[in-house]
Short mmCIF file of C-alpha atoms in Angstrom, two decimals:
data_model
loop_
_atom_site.label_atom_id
_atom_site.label_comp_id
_atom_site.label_asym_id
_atom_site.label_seq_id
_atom_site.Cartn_x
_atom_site.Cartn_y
_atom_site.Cartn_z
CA UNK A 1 0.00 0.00 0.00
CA UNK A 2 2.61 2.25 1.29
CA UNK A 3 4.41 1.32 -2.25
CA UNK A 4 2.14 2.18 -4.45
CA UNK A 5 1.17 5.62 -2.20
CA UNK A 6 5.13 6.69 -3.50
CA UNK A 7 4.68 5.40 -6.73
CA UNK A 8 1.27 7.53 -6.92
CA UNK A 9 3.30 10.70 -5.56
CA UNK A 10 6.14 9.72 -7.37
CA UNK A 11 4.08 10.24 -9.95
CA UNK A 12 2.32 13.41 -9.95
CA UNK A 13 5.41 14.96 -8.73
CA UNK A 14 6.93 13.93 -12.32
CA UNK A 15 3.88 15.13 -14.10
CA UNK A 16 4.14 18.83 -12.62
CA UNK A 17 7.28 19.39 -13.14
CA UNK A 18 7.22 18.17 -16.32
CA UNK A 19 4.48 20.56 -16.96
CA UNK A 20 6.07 23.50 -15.29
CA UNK A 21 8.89 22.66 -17.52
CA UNK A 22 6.69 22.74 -20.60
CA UNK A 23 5.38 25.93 -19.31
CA UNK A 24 8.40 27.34 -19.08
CA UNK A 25 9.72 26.37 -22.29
CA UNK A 26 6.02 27.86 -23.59
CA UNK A 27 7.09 31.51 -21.78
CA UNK A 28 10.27 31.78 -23.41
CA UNK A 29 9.28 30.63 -26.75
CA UNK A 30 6.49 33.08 -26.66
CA UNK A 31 9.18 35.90 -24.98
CA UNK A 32 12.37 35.34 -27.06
CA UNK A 33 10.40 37.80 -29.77
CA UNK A 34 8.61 40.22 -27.43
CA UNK A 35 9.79 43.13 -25.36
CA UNK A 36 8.44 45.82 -23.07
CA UNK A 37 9.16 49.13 -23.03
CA UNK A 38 8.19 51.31 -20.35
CA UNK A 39 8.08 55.37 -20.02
CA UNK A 40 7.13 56.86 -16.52
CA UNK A 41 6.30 59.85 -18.96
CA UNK A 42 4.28 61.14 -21.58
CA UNK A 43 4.37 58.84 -24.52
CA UNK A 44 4.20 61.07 -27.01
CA UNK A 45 6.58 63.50 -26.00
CA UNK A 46 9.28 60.71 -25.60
CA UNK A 47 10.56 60.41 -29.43
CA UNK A 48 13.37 57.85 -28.72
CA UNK A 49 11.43 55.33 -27.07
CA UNK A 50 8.65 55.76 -29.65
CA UNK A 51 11.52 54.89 -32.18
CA UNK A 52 13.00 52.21 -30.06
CA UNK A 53 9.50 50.54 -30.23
CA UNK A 54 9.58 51.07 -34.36
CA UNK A 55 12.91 49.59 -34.51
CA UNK A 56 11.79 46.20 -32.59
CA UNK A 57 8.49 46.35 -34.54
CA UNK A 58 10.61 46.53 -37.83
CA UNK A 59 13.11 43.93 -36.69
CA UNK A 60 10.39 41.07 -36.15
CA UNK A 61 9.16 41.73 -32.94
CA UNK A 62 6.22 42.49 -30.96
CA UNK A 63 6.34 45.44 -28.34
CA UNK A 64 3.73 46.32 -25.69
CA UNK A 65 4.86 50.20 -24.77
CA UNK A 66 4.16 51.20 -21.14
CA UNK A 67 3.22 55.41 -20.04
CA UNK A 68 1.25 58.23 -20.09
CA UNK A 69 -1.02 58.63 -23.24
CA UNK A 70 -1.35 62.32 -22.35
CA UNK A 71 0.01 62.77 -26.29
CA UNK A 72 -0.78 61.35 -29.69
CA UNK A 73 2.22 58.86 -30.40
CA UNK A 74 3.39 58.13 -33.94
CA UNK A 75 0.83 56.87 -36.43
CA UNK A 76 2.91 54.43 -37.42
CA UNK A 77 2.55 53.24 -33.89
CA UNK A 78 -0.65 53.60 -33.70
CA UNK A 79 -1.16 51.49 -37.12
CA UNK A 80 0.77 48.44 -36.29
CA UNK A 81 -1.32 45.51 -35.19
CA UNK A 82 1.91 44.15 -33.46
CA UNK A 83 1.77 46.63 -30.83
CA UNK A 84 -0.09 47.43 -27.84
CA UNK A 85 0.27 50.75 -26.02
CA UNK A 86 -0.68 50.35 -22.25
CA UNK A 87 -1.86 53.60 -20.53
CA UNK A 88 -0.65 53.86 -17.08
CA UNK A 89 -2.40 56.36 -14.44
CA UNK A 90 -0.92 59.65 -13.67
CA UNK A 91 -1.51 60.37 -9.96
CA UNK A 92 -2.38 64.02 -10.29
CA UNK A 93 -1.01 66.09 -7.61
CA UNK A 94 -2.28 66.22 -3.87
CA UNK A 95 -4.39 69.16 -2.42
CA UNK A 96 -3.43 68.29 0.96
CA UNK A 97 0.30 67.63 2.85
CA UNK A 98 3.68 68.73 2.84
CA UNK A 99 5.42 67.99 -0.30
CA UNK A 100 7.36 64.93 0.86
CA UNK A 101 4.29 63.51 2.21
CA UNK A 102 3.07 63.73 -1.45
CA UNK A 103 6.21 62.83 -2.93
CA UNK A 104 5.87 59.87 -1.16
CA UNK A 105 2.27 58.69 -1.85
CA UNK A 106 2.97 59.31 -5.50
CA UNK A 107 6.08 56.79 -5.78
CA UNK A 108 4.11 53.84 -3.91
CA UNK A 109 1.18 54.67 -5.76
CA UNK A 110 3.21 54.37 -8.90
CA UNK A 111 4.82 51.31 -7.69
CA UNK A 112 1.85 49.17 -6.79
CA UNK A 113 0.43 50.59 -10.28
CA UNK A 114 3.29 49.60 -12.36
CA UNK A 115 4.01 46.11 -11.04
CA UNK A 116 0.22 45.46 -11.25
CA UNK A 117 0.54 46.45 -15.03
CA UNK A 118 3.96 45.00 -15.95
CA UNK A 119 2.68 41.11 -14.24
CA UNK A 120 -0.61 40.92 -16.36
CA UNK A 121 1.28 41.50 -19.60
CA UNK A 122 2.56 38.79 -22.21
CA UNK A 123 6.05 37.32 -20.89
CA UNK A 124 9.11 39.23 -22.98
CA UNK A 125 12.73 38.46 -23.27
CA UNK A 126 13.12 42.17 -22.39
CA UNK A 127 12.38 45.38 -20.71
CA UNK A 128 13.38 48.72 -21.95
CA UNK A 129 12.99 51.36 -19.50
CA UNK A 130 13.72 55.00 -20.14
CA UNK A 131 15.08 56.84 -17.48
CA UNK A 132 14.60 59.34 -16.03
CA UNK A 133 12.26 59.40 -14.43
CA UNK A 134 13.93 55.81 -12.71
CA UNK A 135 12.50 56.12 -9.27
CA UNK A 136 10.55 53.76 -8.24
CA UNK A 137 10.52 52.28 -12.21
CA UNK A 138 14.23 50.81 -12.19
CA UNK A 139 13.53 48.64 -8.96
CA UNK A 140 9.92 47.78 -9.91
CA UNK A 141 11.09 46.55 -13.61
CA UNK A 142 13.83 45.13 -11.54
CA UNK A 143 11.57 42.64 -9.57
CA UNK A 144 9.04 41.76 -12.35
CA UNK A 145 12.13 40.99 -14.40
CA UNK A 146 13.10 38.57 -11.65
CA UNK A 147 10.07 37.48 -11.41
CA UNK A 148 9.22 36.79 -15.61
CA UNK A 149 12.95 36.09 -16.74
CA UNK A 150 12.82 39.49 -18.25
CA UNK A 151 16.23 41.16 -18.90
CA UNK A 152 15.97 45.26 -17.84
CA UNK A 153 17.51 47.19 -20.15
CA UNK A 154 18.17 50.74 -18.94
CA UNK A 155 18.36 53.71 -21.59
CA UNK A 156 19.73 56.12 -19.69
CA UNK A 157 18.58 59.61 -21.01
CA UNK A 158 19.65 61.53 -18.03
CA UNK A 159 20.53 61.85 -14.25
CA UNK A 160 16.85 61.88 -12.61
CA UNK A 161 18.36 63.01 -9.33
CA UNK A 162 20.26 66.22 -11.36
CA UNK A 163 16.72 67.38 -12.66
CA UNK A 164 15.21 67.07 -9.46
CA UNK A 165 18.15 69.23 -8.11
CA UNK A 166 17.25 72.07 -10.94
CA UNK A 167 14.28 72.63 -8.28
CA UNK A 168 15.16 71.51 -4.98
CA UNK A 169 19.17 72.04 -5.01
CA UNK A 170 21.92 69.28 -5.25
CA UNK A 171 22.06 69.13 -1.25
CA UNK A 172 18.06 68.57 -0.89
CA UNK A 173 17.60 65.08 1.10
CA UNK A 174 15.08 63.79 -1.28
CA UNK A 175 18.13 64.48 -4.34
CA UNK A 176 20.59 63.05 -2.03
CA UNK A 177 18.27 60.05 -1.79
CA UNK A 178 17.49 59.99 -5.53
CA UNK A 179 21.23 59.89 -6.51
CA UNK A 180 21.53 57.04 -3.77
CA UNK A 181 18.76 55.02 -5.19
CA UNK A 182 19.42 55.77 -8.76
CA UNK A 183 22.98 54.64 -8.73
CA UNK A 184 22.33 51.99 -6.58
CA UNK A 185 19.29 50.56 -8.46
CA UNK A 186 20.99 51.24 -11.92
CA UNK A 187 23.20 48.50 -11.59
CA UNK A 188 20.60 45.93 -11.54
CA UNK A 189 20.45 46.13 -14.68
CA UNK A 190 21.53 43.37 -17.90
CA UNK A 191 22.57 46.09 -20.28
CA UNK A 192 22.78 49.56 -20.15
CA UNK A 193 22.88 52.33 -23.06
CA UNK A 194 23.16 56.01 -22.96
CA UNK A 195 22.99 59.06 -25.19
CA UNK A 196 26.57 60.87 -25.18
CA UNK A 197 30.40 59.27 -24.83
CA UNK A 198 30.32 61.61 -21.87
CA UNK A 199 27.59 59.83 -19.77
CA UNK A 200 29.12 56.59 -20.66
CA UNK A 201 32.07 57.45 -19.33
CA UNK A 202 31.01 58.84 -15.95
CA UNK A 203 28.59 56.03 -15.90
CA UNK A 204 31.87 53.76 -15.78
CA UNK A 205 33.68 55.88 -13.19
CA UNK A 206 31.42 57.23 -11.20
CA UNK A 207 28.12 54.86 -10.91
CA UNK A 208 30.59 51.38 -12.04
CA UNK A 209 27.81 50.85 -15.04
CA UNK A 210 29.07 50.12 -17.94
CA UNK A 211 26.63 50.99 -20.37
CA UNK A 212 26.77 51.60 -24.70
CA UNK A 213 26.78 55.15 -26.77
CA UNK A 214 23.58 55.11 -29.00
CA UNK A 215 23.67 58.64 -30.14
CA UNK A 216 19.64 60.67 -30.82
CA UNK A 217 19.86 60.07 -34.93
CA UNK A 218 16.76 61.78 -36.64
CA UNK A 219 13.69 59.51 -37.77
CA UNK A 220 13.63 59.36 -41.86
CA UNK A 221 11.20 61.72 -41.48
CA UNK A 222 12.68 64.66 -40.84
CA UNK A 223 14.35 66.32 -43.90
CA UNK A 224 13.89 69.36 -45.44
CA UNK A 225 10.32 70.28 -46.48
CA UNK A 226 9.32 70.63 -50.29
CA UNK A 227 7.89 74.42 -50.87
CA UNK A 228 4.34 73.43 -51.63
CA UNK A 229 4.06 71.21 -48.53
CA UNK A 230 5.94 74.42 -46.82
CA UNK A 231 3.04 76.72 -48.06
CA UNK A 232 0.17 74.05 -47.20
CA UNK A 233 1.38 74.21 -43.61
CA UNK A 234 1.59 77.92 -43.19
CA UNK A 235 -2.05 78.06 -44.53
CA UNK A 236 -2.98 75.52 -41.84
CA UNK A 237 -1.40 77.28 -39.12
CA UNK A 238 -2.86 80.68 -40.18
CA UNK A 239 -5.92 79.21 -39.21
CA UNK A 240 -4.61 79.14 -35.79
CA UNK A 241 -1.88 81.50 -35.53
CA UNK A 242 -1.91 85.27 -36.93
CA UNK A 243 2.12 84.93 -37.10
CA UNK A 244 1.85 83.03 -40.16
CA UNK A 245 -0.88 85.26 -42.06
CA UNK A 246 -0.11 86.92 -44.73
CA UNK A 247 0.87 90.58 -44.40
CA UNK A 248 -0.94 91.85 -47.65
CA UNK A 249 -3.66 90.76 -49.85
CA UNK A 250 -2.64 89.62 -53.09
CA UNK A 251 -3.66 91.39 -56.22
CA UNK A 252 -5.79 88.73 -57.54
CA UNK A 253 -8.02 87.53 -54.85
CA UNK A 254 -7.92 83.58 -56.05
CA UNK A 255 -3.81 83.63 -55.02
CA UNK A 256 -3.57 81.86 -51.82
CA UNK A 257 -0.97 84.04 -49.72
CA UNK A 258 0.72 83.12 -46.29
CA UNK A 259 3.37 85.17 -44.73
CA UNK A 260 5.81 83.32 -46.32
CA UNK A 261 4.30 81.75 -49.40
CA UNK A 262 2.05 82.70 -52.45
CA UNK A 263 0.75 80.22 -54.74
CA UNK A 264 -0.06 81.31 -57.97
CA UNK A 265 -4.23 80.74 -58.91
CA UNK A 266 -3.39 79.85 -62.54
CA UNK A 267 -0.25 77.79 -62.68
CA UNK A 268 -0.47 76.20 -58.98
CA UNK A 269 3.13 77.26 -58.64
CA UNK A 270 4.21 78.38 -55.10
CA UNK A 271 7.42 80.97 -54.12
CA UNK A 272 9.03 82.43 -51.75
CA UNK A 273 7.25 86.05 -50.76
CA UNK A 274 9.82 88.88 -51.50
CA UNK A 275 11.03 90.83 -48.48
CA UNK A 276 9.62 87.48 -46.40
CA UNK A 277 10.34 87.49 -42.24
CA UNK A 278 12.56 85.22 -41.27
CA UNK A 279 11.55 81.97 -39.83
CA UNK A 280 13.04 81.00 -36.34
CA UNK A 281 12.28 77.61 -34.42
CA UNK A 282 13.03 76.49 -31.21
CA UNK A 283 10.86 73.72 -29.16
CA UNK A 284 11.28 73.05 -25.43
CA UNK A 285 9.00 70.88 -22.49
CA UNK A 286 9.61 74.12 -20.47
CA UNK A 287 11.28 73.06 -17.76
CA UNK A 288 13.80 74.46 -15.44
CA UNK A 289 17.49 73.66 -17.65
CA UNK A 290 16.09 75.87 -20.35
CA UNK A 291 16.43 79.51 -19.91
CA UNK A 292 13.80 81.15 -22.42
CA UNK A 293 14.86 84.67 -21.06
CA UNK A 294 18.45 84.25 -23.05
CA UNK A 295 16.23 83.70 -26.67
CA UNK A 296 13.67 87.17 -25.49
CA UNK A 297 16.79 89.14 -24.89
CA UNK A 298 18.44 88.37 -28.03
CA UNK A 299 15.18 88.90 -29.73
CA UNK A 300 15.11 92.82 -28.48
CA UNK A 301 18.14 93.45 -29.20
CA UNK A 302 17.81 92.70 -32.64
CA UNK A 303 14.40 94.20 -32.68
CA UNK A 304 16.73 97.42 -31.78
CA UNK A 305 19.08 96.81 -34.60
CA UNK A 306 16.13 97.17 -37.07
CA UNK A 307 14.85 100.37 -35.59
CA UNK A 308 18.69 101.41 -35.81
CA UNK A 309 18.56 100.73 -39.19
CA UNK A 310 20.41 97.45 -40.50
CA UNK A 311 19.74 95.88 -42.90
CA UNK A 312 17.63 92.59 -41.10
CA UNK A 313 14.29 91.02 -42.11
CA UNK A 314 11.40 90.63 -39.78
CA UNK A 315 11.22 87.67 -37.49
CA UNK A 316 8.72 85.13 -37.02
CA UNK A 317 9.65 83.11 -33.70
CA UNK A 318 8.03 79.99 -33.12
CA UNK A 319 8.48 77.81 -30.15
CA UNK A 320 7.03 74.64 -29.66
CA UNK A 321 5.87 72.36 -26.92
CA UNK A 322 4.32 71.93 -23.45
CA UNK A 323 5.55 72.14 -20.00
CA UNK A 324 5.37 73.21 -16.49
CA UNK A 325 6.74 76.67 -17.17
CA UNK A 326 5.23 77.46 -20.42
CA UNK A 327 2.63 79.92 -18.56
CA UNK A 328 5.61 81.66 -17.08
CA UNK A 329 7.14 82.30 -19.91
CA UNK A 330 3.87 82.98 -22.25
CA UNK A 331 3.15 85.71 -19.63
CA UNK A 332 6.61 87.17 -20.58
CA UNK A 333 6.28 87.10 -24.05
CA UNK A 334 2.85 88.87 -24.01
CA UNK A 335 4.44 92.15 -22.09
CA UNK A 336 7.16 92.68 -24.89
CA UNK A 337 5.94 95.04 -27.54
CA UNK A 338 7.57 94.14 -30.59
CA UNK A 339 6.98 95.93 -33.19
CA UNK A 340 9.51 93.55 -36.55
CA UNK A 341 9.37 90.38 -34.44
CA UNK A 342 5.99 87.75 -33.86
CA UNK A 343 6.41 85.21 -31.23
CA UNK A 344 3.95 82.61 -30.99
CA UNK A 345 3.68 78.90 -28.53
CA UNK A 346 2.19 76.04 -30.20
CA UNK A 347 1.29 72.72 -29.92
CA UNK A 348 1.87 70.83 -33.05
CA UNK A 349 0.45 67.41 -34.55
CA UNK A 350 3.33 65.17 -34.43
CA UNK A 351 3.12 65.07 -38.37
CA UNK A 352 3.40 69.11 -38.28
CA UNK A 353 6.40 69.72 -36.21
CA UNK A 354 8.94 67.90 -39.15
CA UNK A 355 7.43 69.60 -41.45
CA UNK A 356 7.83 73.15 -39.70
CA UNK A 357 11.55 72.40 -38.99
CA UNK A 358 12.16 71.37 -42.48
CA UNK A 359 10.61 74.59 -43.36
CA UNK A 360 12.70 77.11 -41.23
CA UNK A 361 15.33 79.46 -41.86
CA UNK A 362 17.41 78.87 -38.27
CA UNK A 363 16.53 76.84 -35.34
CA UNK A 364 17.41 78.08 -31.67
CA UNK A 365 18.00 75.67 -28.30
CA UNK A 366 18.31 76.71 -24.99
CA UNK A 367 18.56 73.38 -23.30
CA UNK A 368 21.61 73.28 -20.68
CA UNK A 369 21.61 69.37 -19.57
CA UNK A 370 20.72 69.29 -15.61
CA UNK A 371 23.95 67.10 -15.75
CA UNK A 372 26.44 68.28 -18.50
CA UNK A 373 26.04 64.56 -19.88
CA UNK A 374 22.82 64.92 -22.39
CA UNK A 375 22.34 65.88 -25.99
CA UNK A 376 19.27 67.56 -26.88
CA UNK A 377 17.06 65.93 -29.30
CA UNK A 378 15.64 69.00 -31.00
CA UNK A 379 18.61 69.96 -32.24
CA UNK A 380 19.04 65.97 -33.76
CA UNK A 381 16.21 66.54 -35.35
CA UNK A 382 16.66 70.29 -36.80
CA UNK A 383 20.11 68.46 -38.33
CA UNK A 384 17.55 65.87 -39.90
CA UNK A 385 15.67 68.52 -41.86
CA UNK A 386 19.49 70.25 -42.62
CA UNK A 387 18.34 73.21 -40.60
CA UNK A 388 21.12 75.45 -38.78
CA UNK A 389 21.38 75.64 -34.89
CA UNK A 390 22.08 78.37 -32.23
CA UNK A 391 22.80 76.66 -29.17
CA UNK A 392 23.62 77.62 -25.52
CA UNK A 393 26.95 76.11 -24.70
CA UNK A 394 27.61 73.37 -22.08
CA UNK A 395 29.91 70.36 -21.51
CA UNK A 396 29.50 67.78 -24.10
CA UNK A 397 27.67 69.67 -26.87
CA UNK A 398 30.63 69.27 -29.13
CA UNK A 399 29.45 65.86 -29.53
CA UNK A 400 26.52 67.16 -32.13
CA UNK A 401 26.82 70.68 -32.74
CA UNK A 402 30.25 71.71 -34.41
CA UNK A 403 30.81 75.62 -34.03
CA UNK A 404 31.28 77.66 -37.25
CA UNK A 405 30.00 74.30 -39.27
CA UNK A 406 26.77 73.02 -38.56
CA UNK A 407 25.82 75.75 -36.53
CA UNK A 408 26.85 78.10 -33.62
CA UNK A 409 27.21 78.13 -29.96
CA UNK A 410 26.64 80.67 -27.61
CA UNK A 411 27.21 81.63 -23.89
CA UNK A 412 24.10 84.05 -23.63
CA UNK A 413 22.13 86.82 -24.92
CA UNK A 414 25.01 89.15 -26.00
CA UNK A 415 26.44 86.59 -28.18
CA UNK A 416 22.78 84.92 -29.40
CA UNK A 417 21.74 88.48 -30.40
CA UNK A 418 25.28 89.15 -32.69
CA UNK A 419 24.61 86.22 -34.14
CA UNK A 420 21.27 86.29 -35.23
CA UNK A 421 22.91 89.87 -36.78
CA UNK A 422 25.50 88.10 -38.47
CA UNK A 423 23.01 84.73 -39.80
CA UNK A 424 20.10 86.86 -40.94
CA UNK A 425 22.38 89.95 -42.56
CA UNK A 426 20.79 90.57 -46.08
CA UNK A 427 18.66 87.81 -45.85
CA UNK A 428 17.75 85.53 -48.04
CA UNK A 429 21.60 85.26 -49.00
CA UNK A 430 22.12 82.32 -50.94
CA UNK A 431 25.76 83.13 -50.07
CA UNK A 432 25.77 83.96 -46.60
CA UNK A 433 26.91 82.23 -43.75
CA UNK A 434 23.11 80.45 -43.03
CA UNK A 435 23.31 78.83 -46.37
CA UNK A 436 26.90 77.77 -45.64
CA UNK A 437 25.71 75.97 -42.78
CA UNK A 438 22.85 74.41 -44.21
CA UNK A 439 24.98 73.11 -47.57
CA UNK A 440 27.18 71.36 -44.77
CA UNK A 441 25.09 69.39 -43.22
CA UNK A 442 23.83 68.38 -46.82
CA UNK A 443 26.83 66.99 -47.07
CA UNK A 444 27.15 65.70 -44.09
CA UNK A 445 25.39 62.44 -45.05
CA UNK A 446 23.54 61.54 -41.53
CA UNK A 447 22.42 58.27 -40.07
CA UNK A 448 19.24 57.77 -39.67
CA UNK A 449 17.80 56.27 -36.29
CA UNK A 450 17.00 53.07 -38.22
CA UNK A 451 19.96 52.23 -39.45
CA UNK A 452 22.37 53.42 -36.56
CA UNK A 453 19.82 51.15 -34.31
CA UNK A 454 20.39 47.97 -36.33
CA UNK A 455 24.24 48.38 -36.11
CA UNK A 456 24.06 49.31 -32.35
CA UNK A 457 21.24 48.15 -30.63
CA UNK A 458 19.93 45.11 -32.37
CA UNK A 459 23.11 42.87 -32.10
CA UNK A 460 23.20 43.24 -28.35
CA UNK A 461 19.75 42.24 -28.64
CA UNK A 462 20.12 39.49 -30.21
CA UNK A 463 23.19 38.04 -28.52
CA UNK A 464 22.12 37.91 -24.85
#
């Protein structure tokens, strides 16, 4: 009796595991070609991890993309059947308590939400997490990695805690226990990439992760803008936005007219407006490491030059995006009383904004990294649509922008403002210094994001 009792267990014991061992087998046949990527953040507004997703989705696999749907993400997202986007829940912010107390109901609330959302998903061989923002996202991915057999990757964008200082100062406890965690957490990580040489290489001194350069490269589609496309958007945006209206009525009434742009009624042919403004772009998320009141001052001082008499075109300014500090700086904007220059805010369709850098004269960034160790991705993509850069100087922005070749670099106002003067000097000059710039990065032959992520990030992929 006893006998056959063990022989029964015996048995069933066998049977289970060889079903667990089945189902394990099932998981990881079922993983090997999925991954996860999660984005504490607006989805919409984060570019690279919206191409990361394409690039996996083009390589053979299936992606389920984790964060805020506060944004429209790419159509091409949106139109893949091998993709599901997962909105998470932002935890709005608390009427009630001192700010640590809400800090700190936010971050378990986030935790509790995230794990619940990363467990009922489809098992994948990986998950890609953007950070910042890490905390509590690295340790949570972390644990459900452990959990699922899921390698975390980390793409590390940023230092969350240095951001977080912007407001509160380096020597607040709660950045003092950001750095702690961040560094601490980010080496529970399988693989590790980063945006700049510079980040990987203080990663590797300073944190002891050793992580991979995969540079911001523009998506294919941003490049320069055809005319008639050009002129189609400024009549859209006119709609909207009296910046781009045109100035004067044409002669015959059935000539479509923007302030840029005519096209003629009878042969459909659109040109260039004679004695055209200028068309300046800079976007931004508003936030505290870009200083807005560098690009105003600029802008009045060459507002003065024109009432002094040089020789400078009219300005159009547009600047792009959303953020905390937008309000601020709209609020700003509205008390200057220009009288040559029209500075306007919107919010683009994702399809609009290429098109409106391909279609400008000179872009303008402000963005000073939190840490020294980021590129900004505006500029990446104004280089995409071969459009010269101003930018603000700081530590490793020789990495993309090259002064006195694909653009210039400036320290502040003083120096933005002399070389607006210098750029837009007899304007449109198809010999000037603008067109110089723009011819370069012609030539320049770029990588695209596609094929600089196949030579980068796909082998790594594929041999761990």
């Amino acid at each position: 009796m006893a006998v056959s009792y063990v022989a029964v267990v015996a048995v069933a014991v066998s049977l289970l595991l060889l079903l667990l061992v089945s189902w394990k087998r099932w998981r990881q046949g079922r993983a090997k070609w999925h991954v996860i990527i999660v984005v504490l953040g607006d989805v919409g507004r984060s570019p690279r991890m919206q191409y990361h997703a394409l690039s996996f989705l083009k390589s053979g696999f299936s992606v389920t993309l984790l964060g805020f749907c506060n944004s429209r993400p790419y159509d091409e997202l949106l139109q893949n059947n091998r993709i599901q986007i997962v909105s998470l829940t932002e935890l709005q912010k608390l009427p009630v308590g001192p700010y640590i107390f809400q800090y700190g109901v936010k971050v378990v609330f986030q935790s509790v939400h995230l794990l619940w959302k990363l467990i009922c998903r489809e098992p994948a061989a990986y998950i890609f997490l953007q950070n910042p923002p890490g905390l509590p996202a690295i340790a949570v991915c972390w644990f459900v990695g452990c959990l699922c057999g899921s390698k975390l990757v980390i793409d590390w964008h940023n230092y969350g805690y240095s951001i977080m200082g912007l407001v509160h100062g380096p020597s607040h406890g709660l950045v003092v226990l950001a750095k702690w965690y961040e560094k601490l957490c980010g080496r529970l990580s399988h693989l590790n990439l980063c945006v700049t040489n510079s980040m990987r290489e203080d990663l590797a001194e300073n944190w002891g992760i050793k992580a991979v350069t995969v540079y911001d490269k523009p998506a294919s589609f941003f490049k320069e803008t055809p005319l008639d496309l050009q002129h189609q958007l400024f009549m859209k945006l006119g709609c909207t936005y009296s910046a781009f209206k045109a100035r004067s009525e044409p002669v015959d009434p059935a000539t479509e007219r923007s302030a840029f742009t005519e096209r003629d009624a009878q042969s459909g042919l659109v040109t260039h407006l004679r004695g055209r403004p200028a068309l300046l772009v800079s976007s931004t998320s508003w936030t505290e490491d870009e200083d807005f009141s560098i690009l105003l001052a600029a802008l009045e001082k060459f507002e003065q030059l024109i009432l002094d008499g040089e020789s400078l075109p009219s300005l159009v300014c547009v600047i792009t995006g959303k953020g905390p500090l937008k309000e601020y700086y709209s609020g700003l904007i509205s008390q200057k009383c220009f009288q040559h220059i029209q500075v306007c805010t919107p919010w683009l369709e994702a399809e609009d904004y290429p098109l409106l850098l391909g279609s400008a004269d000179l872009g303008v960034c402000l963005h000073k990294s939190s840490s020294g160790l980021d590129l900004p991705m505006k500029v990446v993509d104004m280089f995409g649509c071969c459009l010269p850069v101003c930018a603000v100087s700081f530590r490793c922005l020789h990495e993309l922008v090259k002064h006195e070749e694909n653009g210039l670099v400036f320290k502040d106002s003083e120096e933005l403002a002399a070389q607006l003067q210098m750029l837009f000097s007899k304007f449109p000059d198809p010999a000037g210094k603008l067109s110089q710039f723009r011819k370069n990065l012609r030539e320049s032959e770029q990588l695209r994001w596609d094929e600089s992520w196949k030579q980068t990030v796909l082998p790594l992929v594929m041999e761990t």
